[in-house]
mmCIF file of C-alpha atoms and ligand atoms in Angstrom:
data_model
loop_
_atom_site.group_PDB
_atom_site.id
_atom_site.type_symbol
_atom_site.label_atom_id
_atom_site.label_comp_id
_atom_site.label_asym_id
_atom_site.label_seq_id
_atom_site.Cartn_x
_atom_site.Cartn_y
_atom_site.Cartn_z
ATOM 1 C CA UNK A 1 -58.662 -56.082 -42.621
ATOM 2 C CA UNK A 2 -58.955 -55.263 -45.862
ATOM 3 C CA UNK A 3 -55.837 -53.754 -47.908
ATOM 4 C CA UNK A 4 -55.935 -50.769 -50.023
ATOM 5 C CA UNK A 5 -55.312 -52.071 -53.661
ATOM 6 C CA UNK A 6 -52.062 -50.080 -54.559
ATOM 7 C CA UNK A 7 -48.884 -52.033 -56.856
ATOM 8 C CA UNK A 8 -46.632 -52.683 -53.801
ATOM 9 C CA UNK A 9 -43.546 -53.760 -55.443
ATOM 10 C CA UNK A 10 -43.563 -50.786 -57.535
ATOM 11 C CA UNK A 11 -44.352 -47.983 -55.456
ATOM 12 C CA UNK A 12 -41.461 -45.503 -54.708
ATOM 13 C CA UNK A 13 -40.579 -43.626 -51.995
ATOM 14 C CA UNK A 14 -43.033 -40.813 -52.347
ATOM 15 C CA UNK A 15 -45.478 -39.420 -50.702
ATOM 16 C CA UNK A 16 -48.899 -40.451 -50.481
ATOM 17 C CA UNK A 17 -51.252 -39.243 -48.212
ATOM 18 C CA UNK A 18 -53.409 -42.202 -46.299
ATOM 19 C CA UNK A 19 -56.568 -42.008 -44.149
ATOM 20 C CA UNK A 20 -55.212 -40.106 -40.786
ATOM 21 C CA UNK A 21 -52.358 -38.599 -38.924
ATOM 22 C CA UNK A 22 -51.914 -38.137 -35.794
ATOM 23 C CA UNK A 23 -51.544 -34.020 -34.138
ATOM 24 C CA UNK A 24 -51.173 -32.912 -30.658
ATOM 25 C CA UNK A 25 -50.889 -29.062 -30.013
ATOM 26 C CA UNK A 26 -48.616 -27.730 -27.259
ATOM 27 C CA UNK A 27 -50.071 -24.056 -26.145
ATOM 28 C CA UNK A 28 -49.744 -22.333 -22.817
ATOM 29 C CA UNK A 29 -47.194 -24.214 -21.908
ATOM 30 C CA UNK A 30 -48.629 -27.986 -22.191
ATOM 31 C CA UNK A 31 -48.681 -30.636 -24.603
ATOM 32 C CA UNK A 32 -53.058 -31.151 -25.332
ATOM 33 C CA UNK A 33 -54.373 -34.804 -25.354
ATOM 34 C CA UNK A 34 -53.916 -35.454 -29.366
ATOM 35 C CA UNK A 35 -56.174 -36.867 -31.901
ATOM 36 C CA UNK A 36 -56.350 -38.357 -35.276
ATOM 37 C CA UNK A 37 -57.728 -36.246 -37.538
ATOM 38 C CA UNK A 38 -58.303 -36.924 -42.070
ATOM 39 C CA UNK A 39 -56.894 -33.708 -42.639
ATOM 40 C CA UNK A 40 -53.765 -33.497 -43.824
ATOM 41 C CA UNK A 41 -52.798 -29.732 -44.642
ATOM 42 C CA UNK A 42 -51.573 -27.662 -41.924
ATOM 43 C CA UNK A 43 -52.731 -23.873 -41.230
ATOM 44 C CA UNK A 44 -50.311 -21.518 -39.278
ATOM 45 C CA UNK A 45 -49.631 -17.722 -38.806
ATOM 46 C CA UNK A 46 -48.044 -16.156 -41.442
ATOM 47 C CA UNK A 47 -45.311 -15.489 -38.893
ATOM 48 C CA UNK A 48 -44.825 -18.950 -37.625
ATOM 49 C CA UNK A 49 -41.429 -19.514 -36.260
ATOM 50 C CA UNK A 50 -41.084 -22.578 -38.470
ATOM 51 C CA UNK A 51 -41.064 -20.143 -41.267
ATOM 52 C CA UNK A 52 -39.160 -17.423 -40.051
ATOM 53 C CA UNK A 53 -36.397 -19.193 -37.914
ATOM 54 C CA UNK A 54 -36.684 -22.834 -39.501
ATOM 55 C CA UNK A 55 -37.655 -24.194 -35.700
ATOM 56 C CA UNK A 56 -38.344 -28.026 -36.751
ATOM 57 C CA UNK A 57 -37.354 -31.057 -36.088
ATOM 58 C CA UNK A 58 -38.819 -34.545 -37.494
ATOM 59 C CA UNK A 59 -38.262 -38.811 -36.982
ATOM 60 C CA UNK A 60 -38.614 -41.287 -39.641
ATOM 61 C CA UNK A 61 -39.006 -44.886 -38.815
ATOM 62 C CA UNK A 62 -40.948 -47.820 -40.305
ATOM 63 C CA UNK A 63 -43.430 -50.451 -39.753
ATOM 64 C CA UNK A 64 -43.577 -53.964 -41.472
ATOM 65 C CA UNK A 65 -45.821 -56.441 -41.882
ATOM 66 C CA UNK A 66 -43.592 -60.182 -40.530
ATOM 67 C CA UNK A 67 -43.914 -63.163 -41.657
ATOM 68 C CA UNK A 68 -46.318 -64.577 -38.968
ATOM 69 C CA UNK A 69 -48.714 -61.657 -40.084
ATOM 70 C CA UNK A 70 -48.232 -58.658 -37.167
ATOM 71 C CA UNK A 71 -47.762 -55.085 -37.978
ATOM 72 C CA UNK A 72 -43.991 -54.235 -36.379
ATOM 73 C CA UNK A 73 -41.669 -51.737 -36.091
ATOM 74 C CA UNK A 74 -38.553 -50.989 -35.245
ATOM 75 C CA UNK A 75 -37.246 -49.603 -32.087
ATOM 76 C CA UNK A 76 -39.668 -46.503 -32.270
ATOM 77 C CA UNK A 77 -38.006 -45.508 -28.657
ATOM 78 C CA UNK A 78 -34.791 -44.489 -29.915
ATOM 79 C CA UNK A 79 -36.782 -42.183 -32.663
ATOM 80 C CA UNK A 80 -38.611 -40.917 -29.309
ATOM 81 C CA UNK A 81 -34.987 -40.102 -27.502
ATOM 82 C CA UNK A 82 -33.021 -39.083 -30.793
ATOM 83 C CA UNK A 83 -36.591 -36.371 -31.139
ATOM 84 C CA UNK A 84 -36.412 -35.558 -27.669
ATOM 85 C CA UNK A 85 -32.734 -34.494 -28.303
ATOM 86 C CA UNK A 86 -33.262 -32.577 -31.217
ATOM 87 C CA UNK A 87 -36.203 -30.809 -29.343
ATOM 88 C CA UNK A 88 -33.763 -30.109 -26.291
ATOM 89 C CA UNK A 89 -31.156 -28.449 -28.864
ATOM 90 C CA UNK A 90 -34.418 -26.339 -31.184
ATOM 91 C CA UNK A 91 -35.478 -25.227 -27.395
ATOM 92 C CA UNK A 92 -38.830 -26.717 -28.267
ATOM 93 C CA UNK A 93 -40.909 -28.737 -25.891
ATOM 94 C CA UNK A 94 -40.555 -32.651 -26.048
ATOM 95 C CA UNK A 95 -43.044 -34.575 -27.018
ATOM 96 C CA UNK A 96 -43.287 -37.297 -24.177
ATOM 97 C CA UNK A 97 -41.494 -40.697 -25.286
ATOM 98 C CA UNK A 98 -44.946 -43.004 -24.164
ATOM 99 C CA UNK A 99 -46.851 -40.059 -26.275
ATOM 100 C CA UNK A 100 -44.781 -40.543 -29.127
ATOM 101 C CA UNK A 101 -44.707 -44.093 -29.423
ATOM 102 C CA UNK A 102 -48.488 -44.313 -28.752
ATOM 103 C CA UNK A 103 -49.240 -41.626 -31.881
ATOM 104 C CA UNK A 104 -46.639 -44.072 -33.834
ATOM 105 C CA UNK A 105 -49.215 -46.888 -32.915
ATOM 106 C CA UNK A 106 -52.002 -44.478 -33.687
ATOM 107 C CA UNK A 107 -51.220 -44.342 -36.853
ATOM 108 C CA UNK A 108 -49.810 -46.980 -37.859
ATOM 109 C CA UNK A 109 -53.736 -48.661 -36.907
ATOM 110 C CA UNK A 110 -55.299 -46.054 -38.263
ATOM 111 C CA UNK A 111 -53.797 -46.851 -41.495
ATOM 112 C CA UNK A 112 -53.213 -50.639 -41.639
ATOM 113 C CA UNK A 113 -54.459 -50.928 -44.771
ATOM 114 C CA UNK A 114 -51.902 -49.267 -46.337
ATOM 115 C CA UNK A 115 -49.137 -51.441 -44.072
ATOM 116 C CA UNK A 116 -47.521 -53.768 -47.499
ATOM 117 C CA UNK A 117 -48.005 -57.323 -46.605
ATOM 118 C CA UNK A 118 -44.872 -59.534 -45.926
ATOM 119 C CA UNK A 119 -42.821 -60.486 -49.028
ATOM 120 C CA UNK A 120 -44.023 -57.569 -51.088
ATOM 121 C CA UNK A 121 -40.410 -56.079 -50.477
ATOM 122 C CA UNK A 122 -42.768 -52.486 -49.635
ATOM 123 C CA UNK A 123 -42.946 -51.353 -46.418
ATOM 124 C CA UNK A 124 -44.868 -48.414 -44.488
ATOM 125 C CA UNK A 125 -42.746 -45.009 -43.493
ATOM 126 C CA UNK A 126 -43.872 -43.261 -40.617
ATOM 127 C CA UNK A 127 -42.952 -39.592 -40.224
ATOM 128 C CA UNK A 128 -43.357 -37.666 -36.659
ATOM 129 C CA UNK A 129 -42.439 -34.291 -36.833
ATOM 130 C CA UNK A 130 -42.436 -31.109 -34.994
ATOM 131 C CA UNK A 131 -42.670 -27.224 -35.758
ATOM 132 C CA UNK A 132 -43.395 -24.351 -34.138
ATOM 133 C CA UNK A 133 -46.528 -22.799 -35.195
ATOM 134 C CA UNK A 134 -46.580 -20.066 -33.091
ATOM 135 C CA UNK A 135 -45.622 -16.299 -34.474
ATOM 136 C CA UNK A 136 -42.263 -15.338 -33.816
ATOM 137 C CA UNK A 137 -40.813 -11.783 -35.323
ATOM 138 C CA UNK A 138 -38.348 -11.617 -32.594
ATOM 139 C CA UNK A 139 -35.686 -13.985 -32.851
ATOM 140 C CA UNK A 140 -36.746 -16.354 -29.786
ATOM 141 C CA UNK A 141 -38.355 -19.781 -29.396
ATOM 142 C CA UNK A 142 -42.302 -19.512 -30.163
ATOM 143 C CA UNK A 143 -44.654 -20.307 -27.849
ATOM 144 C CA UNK A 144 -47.262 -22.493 -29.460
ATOM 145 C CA UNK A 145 -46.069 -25.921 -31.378
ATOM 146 C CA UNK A 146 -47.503 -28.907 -33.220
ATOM 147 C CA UNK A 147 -46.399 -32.117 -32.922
ATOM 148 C CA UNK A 148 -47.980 -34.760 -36.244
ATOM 149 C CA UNK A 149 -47.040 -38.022 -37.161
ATOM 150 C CA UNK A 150 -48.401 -39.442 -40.544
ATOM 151 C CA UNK A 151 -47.508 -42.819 -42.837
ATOM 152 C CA UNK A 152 -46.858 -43.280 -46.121
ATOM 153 C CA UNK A 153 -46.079 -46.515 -48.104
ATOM 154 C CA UNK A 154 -42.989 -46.820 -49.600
ATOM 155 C CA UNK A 155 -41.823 -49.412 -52.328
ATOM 156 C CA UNK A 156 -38.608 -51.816 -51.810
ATOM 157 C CA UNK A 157 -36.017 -49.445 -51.930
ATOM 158 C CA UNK A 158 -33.676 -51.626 -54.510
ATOM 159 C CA UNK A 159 -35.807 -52.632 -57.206
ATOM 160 C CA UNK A 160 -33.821 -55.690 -59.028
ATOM 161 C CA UNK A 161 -30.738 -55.856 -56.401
ATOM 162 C CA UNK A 162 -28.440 -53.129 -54.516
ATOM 163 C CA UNK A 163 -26.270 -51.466 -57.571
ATOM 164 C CA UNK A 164 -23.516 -49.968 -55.392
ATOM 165 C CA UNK A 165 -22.994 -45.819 -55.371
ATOM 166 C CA UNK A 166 -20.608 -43.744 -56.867
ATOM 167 C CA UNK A 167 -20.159 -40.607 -54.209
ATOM 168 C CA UNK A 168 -17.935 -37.526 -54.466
ATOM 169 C CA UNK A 169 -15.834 -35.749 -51.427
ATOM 170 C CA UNK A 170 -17.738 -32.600 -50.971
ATOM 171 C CA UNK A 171 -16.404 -29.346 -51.066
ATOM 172 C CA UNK A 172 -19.753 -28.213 -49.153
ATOM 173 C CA UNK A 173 -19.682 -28.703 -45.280
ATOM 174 C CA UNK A 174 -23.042 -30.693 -43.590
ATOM 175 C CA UNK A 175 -22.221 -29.555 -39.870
ATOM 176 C CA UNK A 176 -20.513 -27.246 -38.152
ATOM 177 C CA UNK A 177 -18.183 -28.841 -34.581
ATOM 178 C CA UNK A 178 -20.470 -28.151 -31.804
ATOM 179 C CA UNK A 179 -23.331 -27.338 -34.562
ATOM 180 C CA UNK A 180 -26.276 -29.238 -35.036
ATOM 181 C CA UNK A 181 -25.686 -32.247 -37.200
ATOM 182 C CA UNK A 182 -26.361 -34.947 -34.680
ATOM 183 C CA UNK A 183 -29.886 -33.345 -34.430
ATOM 184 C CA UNK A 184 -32.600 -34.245 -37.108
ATOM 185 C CA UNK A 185 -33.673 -31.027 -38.010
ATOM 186 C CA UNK A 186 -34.993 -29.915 -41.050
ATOM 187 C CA UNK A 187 -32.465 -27.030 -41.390
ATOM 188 C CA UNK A 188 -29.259 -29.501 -41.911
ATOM 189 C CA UNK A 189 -31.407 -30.710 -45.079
ATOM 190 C CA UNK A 190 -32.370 -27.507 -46.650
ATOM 191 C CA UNK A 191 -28.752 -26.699 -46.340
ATOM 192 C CA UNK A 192 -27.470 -30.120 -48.203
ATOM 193 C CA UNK A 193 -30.101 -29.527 -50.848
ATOM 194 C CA UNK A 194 -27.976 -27.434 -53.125
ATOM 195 C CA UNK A 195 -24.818 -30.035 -52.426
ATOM 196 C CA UNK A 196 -26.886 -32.492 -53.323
ATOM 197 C CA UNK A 197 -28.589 -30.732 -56.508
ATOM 198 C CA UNK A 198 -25.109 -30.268 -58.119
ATOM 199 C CA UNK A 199 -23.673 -33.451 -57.177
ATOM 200 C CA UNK A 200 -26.448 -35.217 -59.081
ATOM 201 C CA UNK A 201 -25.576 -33.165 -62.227
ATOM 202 C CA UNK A 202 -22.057 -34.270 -61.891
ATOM 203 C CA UNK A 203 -23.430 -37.589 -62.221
ATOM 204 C CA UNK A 204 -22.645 -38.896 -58.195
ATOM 205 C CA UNK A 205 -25.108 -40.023 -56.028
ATOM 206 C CA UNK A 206 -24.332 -38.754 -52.857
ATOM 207 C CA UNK A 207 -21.783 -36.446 -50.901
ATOM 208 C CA UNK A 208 -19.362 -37.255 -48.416
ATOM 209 C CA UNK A 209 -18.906 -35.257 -45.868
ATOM 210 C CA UNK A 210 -15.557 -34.250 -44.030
ATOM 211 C CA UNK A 211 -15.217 -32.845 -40.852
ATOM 212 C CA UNK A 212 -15.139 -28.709 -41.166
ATOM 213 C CA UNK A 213 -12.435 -28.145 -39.090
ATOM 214 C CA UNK A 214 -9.413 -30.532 -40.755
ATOM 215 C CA UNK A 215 -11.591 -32.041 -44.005
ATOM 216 C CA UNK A 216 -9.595 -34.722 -42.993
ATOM 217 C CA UNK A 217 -11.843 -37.127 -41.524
ATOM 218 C CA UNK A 218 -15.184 -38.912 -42.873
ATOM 219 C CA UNK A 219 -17.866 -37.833 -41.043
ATOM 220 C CA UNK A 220 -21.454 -38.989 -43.236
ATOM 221 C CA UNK A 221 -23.622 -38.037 -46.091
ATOM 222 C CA UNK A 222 -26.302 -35.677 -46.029
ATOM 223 C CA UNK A 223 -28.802 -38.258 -44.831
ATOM 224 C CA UNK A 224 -26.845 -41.693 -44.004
ATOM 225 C CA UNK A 225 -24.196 -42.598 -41.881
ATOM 226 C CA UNK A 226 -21.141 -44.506 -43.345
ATOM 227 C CA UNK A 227 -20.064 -48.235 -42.386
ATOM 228 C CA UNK A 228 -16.710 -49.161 -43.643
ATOM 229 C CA UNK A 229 -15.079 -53.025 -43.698
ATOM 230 C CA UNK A 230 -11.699 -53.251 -43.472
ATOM 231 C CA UNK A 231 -9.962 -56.544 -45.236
ATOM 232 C CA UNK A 232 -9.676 -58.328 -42.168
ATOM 233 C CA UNK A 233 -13.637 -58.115 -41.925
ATOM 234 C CA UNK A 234 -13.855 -55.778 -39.207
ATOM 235 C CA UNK A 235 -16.630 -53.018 -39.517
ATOM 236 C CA UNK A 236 -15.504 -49.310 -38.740
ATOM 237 C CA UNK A 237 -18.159 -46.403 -38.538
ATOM 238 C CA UNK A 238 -16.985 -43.269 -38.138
ATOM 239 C CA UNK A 239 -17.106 -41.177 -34.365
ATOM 240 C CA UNK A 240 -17.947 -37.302 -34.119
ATOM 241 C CA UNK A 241 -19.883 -35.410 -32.036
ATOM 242 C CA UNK A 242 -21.424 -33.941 -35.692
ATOM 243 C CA UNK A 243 -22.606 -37.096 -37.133
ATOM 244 C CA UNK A 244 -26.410 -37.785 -36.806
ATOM 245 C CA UNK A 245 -26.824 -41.211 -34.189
ATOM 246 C CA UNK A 246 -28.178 -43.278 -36.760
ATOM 247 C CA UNK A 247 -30.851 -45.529 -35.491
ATOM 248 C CA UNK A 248 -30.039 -48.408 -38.326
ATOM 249 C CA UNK A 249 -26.208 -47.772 -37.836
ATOM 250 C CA UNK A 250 -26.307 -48.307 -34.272
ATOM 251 C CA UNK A 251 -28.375 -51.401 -35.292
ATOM 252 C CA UNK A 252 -25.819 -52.865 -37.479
ATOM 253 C CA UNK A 253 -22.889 -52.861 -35.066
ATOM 254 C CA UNK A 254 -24.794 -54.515 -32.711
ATOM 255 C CA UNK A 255 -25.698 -57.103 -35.209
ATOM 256 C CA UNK A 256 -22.026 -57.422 -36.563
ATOM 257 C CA UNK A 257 -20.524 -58.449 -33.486
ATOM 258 C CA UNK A 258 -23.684 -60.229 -31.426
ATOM 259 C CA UNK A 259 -24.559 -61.907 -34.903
ATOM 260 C CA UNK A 260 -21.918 -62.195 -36.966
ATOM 261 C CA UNK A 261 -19.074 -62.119 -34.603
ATOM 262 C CA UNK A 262 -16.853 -59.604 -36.310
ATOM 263 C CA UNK A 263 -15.124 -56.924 -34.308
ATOM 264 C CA UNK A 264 -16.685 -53.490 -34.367
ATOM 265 C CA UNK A 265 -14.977 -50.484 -34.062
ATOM 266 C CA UNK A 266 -16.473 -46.948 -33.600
ATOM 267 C CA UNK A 267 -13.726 -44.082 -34.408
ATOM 268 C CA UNK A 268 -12.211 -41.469 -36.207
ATOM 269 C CA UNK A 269 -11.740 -42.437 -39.940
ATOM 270 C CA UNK A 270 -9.550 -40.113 -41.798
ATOM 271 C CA UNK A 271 -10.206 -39.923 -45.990
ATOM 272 C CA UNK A 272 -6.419 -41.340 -46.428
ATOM 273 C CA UNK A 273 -7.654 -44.340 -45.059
ATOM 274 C CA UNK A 274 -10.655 -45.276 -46.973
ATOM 275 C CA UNK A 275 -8.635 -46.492 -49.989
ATOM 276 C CA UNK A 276 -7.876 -49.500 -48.033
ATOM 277 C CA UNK A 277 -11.123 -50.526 -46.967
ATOM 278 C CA UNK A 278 -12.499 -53.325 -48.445
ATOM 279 C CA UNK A 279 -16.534 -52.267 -48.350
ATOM 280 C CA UNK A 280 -18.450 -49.673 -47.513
ATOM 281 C CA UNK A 281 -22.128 -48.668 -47.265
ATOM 282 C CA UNK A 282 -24.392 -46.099 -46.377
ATOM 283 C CA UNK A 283 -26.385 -46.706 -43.467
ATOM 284 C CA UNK A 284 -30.396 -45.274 -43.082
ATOM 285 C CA UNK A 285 -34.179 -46.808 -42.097
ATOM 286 C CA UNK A 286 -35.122 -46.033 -46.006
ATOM 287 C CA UNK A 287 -32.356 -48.222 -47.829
ATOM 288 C CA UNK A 288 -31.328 -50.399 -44.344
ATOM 289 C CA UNK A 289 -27.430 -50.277 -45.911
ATOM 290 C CA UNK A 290 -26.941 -49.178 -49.743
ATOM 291 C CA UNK A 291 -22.921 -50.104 -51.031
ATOM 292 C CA UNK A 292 -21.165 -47.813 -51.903
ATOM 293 C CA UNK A 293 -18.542 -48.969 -55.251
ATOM 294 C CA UNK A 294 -16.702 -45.386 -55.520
ATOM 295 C CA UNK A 295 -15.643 -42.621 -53.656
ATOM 296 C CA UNK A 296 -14.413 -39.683 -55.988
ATOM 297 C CA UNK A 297 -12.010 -37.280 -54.800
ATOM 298 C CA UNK A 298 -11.552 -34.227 -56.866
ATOM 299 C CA UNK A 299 -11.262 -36.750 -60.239
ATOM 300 C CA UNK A 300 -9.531 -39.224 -57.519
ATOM 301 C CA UNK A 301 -11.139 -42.186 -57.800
ATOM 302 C CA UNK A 302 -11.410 -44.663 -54.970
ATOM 303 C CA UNK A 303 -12.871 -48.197 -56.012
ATOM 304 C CA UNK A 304 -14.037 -50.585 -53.477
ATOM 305 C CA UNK A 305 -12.640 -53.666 -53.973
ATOM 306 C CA UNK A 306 -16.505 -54.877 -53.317
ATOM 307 C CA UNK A 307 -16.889 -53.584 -56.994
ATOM 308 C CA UNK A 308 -19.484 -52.029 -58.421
ATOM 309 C CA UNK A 309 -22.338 -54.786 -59.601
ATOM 310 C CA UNK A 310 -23.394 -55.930 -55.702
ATOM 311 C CA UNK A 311 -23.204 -55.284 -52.357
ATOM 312 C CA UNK A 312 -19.945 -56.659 -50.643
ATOM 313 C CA UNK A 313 -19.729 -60.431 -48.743
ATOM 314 C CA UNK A 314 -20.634 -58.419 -45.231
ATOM 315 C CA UNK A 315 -22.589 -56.104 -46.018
ATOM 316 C CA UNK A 316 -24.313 -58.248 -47.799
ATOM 317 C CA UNK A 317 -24.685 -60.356 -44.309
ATOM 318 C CA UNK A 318 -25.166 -57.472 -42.149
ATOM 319 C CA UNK A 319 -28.202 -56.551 -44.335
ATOM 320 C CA UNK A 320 -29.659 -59.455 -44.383
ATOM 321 C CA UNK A 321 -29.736 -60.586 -40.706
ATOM 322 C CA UNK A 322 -31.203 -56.796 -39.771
ATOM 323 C CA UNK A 323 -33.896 -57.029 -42.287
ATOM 324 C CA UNK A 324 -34.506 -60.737 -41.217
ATOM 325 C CA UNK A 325 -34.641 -59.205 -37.786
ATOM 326 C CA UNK A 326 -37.089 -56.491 -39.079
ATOM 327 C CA UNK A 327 -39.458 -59.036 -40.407
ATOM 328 C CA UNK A 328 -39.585 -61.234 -37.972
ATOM 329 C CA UNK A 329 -37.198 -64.286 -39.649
ATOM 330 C CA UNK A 330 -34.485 -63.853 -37.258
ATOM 331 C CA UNK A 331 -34.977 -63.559 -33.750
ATOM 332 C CA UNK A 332 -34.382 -59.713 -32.358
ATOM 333 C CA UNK A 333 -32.687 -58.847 -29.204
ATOM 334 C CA UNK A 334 -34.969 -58.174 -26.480
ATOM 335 C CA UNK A 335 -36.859 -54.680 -27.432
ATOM 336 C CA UNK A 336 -35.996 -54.315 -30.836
ATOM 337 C CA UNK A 337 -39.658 -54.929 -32.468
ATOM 338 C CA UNK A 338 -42.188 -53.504 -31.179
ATOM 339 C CA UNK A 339 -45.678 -55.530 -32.021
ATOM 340 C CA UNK A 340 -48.558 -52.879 -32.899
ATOM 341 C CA UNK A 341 -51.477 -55.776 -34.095
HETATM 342 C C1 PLP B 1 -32.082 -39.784 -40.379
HETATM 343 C C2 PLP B 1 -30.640 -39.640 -40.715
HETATM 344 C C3 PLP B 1 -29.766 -40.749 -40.791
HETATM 345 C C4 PLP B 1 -30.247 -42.162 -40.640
HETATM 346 O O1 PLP B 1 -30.777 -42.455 -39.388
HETATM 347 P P1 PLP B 1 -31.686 -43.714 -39.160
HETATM 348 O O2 PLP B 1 -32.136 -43.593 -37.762
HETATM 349 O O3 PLP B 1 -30.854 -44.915 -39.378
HETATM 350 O O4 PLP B 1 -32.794 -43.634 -40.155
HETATM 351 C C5 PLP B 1 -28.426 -40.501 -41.027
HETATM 352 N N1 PLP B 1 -27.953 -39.253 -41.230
HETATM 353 C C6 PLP B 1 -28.760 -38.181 -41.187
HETATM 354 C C7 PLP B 1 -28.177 -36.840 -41.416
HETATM 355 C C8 PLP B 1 -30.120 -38.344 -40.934
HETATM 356 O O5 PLP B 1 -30.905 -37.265 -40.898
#
């Protein structure tokens, strides 16, 4: 197969539309068989209730090309559980977990050409999403739905090495307790857009959040999940019902301790405690783990003792053995990668 001639190493992550998507309706209560189609605008009543009530919900996962030459990705049936979830919470229908990871192969095939090769540091995003497209004045669920799934290619996401963050506490709050932060649904981004806005002019480069009730505990960023080291190398992420399961978090513990042998911890982290950390990253499928050098409290400043030039010692190894897994240079456990061609 031939590839599409695009500068791999230097594409960024932006959208670019490739050959075909994948869409299945849902109408009269039933999901319809699905097809790839070349189109890729959408046309919807006026009234849709993704336009009126913001009922959406969407995945994001990746596939790679390994080194032995298949197309992979990455435990696509946790994207298919965590949508299923969301869905549950939106009161939309779900979208069958065999269905979604077939429309994941779907288009992944449909658009191999535009899957980077191995080495090229680029690899292929792959966004399912769902919205209702049915008119809703009423506040209720609609009745009518669309369920799409489209790639993109997306460049290495740290052109020329990690350079570690500097993030601000946020006096914004991502998700309510008992709200709908550990659902991915559009409507917790729209939200974080104006957070993030201003903390860009402030010069940071991402928020963290604190849990609503107390602002006393670390809960995660508007689109990452924190991973902390402490100095006797053992990795922390924070626990709350309000956190979004991240798929690449998740990922990572399992990899610290099966891997790397380091104790892993899942808990409450209060803010007083970060200062004596030794690392800590941001975990996400786009950026696998970026470092975060400094946490900014109100002019506070927090610095990681992992500095602010590189990533630190294990994040550094916790990055590298999950993309190794990703690619196919380090043996996965049993179901991570899922072989497409
Ligand atoms: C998608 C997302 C993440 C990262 O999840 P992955 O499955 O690792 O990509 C973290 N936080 C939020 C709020 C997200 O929407």
């Amino acid at each position: 197969m031939e590839k599409k001639n695009l500068d791999w190493g230097n594409l960024g992550f932006e959208y670019i539309p490739t050959d075909q998507r994948y869409v299945s309706k849902y109408r009269h209560g039933a999901w319809d068989d699905g097809a790839m189609t070349a189109d890729a605008t959408v046309q919807m009543s006026e009234c849709a209730g993704v336009l009126q009530y913001c009922q959406a919900c969407f995945e994001g996962l990746k596939a790679y090309t390994t080194e032995d030459g298949h197309i992979v990705t990455f435990r696509p049936d946790l994207n298919a559980e965590r949508m299923e979830a969301s869905c549950k919470r939106l009161e939309m229908p779900v979208f069958p977990k065999e269905r979604f990871i077939d429309a994941v192969e779907k288009v992944v095939k449909g658009n191999a050409a535009y899957v980077p090769p191995f080495g090229s540091g680029a690899t292929m995003y792959i966004r399912p999403f769902m919205y209702a497209n049915g008119p809703v004045i009423g506040v209720a669920p609609a009745e009518e739905y669309e369920f799409r799934a489209f790639a993109t290619p997306v460049g290495p996401y740290f052109k020329g090495g990690a350079k570690p963050l500097t993030i601000r506490i946020s006096d914004f709050d991502r998700a309510a307790p008992h709200g709908t932060g550990n659902i991915k649904a559009g409507l917790n981004y729209a939200m974080s857009l104006h957070a993030i806005v201003d903390a860009h002019k402030q010069g940071f480069d991402e928020n963290m959040y604190l849990d609503p009730a107390t602002r006393t505990k670390v809960e995660e960023t508007g689109g990452a999940n924190f991973l902390f080291v402490t100095k006797d190398n053992t990795v922390v992420t924070p626990k709350s019902d309000s956190i979004l399961p991240s798929i690449t978090r998740r990922s990572l513990m399992i990899v610290a301790e099966k891997y790397l042998g380091l104790k892993v911890e899942q808990r409450e982290v209060y803010l007083d405690e970060v200062k004596d950390f030794a690392e800590c990253g941001l975990c996400g499928t786009a950026a696998v783990i970026s470092p975060v050098g400094k946490i900014v409290d109100h002019g506070k400043e927090i610095c990681m003792p992992s500095g602010m030039t590189e990533m630190g010692p294990v994040t550094k190894k916790l990055y590298d053995t999950l993309t190794g897994i990703q690619m196919g240079e380090i043996e996965a456990p049993e179901g991570w990668i899922h072989v497409i061609e």
